[in-house]
Short mmCIF file of C-alpha atoms in Angstrom, two decimals:
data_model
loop_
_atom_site.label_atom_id
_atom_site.label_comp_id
_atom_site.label_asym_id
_atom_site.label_seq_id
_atom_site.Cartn_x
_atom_site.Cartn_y
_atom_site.Cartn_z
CA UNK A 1 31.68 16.82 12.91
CA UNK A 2 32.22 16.61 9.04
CA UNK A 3 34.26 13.14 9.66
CA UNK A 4 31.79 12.08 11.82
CA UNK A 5 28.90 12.32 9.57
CA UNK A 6 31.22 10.39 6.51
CA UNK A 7 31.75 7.81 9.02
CA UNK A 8 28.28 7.74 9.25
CA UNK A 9 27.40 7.74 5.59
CA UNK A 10 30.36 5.28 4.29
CA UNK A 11 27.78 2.23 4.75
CA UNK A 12 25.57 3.58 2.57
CA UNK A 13 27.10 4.18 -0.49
CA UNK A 14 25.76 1.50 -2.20
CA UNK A 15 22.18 2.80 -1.52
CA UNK A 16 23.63 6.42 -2.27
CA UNK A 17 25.27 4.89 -5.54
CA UNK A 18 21.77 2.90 -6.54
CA UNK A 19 20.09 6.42 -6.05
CA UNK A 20 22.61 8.32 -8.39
CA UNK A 21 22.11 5.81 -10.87
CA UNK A 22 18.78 5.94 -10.99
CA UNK A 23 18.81 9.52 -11.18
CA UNK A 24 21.09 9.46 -14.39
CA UNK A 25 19.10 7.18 -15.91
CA UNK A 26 15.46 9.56 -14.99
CA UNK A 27 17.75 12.39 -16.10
CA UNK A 28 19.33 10.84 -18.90
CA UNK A 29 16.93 9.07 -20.67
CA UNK A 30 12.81 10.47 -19.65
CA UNK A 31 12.90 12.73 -22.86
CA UNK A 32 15.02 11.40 -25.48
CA UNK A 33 12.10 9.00 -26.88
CA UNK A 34 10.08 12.63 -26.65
CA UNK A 35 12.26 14.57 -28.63
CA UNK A 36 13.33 11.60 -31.10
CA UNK A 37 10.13 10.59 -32.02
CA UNK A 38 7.35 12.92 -31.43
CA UNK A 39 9.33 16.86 -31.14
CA UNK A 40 11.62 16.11 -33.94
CA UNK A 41 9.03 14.64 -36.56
CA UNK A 42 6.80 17.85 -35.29
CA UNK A 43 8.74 20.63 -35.80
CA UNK A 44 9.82 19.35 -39.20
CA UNK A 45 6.38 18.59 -40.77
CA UNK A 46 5.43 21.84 -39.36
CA UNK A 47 8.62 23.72 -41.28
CA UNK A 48 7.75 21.80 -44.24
CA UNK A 49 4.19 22.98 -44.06
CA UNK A 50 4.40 26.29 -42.13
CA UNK A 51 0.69 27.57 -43.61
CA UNK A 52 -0.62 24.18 -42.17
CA UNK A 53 -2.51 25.23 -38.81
CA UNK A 54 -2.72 21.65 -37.61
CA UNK A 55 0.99 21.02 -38.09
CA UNK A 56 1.44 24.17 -35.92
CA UNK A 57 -1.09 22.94 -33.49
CA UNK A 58 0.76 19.57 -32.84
CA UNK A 59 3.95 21.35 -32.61
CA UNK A 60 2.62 23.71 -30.06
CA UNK A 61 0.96 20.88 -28.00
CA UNK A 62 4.07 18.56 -28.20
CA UNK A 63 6.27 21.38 -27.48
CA UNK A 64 4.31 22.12 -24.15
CA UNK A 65 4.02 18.60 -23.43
CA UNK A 66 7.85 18.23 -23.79
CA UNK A 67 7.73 20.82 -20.59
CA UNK A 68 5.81 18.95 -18.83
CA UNK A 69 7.58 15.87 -19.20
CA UNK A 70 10.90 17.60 -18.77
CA UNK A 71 10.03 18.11 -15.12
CA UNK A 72 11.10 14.77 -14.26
CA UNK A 73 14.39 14.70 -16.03
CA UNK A 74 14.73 18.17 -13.90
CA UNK A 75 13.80 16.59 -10.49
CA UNK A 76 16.10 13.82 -11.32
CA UNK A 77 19.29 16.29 -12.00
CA UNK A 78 19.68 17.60 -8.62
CA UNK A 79 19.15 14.58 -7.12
CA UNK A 80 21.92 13.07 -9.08
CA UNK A 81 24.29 16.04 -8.75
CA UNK A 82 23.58 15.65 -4.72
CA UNK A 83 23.86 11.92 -4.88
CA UNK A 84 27.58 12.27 -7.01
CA UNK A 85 28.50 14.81 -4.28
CA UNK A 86 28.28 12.37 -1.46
CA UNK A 87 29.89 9.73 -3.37
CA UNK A 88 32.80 11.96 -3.83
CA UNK A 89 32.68 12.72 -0.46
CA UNK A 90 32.27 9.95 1.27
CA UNK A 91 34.43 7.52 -0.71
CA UNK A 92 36.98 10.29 -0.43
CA UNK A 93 38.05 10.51 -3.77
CA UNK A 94 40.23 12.83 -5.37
CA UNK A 95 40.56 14.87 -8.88
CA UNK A 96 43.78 12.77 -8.77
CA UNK A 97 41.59 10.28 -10.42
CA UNK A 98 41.79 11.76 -13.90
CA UNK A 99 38.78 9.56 -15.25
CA UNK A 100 36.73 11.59 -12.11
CA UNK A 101 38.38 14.36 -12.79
CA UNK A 102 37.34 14.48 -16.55
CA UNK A 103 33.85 13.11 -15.64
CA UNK A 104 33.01 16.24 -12.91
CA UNK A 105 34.38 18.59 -15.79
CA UNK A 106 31.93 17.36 -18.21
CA UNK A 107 29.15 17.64 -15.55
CA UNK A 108 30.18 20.88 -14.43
CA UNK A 109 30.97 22.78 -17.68
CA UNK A 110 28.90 21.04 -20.13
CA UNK A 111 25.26 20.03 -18.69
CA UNK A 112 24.99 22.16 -15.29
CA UNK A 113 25.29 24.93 -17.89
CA UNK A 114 23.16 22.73 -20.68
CA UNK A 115 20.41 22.53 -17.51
CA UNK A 116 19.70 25.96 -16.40
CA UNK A 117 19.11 27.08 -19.63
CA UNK A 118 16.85 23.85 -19.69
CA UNK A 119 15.18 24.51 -16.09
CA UNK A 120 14.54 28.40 -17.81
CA UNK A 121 13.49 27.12 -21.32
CA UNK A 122 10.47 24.68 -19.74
CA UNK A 123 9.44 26.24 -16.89
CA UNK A 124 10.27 29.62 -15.37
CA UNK A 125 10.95 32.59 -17.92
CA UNK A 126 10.88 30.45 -21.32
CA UNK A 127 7.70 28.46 -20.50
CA UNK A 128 5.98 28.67 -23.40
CA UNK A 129 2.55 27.96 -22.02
CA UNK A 130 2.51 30.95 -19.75
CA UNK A 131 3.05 33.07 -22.89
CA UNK A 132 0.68 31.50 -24.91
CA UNK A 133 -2.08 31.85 -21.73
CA UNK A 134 -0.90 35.36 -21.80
CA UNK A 135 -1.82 35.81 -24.87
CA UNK A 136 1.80 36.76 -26.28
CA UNK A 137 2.07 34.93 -29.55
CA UNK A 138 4.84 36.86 -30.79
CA UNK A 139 6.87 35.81 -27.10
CA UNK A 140 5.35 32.67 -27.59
CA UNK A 141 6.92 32.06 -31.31
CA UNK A 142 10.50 33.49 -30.29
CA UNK A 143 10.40 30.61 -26.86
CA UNK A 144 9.64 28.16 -29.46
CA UNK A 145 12.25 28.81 -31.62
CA UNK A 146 15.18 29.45 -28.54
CA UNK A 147 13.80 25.97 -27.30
CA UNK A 148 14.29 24.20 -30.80
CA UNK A 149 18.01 26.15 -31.39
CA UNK A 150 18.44 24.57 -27.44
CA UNK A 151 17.22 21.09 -28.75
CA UNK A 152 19.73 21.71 -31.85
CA UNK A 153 23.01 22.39 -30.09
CA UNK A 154 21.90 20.25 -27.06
CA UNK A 155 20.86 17.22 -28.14
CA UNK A 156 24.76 16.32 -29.79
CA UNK A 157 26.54 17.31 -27.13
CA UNK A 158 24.08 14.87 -24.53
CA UNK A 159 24.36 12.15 -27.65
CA UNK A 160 28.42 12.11 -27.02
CA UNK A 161 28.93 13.09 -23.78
CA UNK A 162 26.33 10.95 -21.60
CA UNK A 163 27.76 7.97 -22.62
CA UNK A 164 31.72 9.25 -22.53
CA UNK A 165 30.40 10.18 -18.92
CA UNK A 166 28.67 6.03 -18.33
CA UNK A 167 31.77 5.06 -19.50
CA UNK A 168 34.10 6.95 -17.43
CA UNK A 169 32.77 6.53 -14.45
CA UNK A 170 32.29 2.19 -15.19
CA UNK A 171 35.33 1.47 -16.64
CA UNK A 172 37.36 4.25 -14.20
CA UNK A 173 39.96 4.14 -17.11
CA UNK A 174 43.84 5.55 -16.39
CA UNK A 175 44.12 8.57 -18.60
#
């Protein structure tokens, strides 16, 4: 049955391949303008300034908006981790492939990891808007900073490892 439905499949991999791509670029790319340009400049005026209520205003809104925008980038992830699969699958590659096999390791153990906390940081648990409509300022403060330790450590390791991950899996290099 399994065989059957990869003999099925194998014609589409380029469609299947056009729709991972796209979802690594959605994933990859919807919030770094975000957090470059609007988050980052935020949350520094505001530290500057901390007494400055309109500095932690726009740091608040941004923040939230950030969420909201982040639910693209978290649509897009499972898409492209379901998308990979069936390439894998249906191309019948191996982890003999060393540049696949160093490419799923960086999914697996750096950014499915990187992406929960994500998924949990903007929308379930950590959403900051449900503690601020809660009323929970003190919550509300701590989410903020977790999320802007998160951005921190995160943003690095997506800075050198999306592109090592482009690269590996264009060029296919022998390692």
């Amino acid at each position: 049955m399994l065989e059957e439905l990869r003999q099925v499949l194998q014609p589409w991999y380029l469609q299947i391949k056009f729709i991972h791509l796209l979802a690594v670029m959605i994933w990859s790319f919807s919030t770094a303008v975000a957090y470059t340009w609007f988050i980052r400049s935020a949350w520094i005026s505001w530290k500057k300034h901390p007494d400055v209520a309109a500095l932690k205003k726009r740091r608040d809104w941004l923040m939230e908006q950030f969420d909201k925008g982040a639910s693209l980038e978290h649509i897009a992830f499972p898409v492209l981790l379901l998308s990979g699969g069936l390439l894998f699958w249906t191309t019948g590659w191996t982890l003999e492939s060393h540049w696949l096999a160093v490419k799923l390791l960086l999914v697996t153990g750096v950014f499915v990891p990187m992406e929960i906390v994500d998924y949990w940081l903007s929308h379930f648990g950590g959403s900051k808007r449900q503690w601020r409509e809660k009323g929970d300022h003190a919550r509300y403060e701590k989410l903020m900073q977790w999320h802007w330790a998160f951005f921190r450590i995160s943003t690095p390791l997506v800075a050198i490892f999306i592109p090592l991950i482009i690269y590996l899996a264009v060029v296919k290099p022998a390692l």
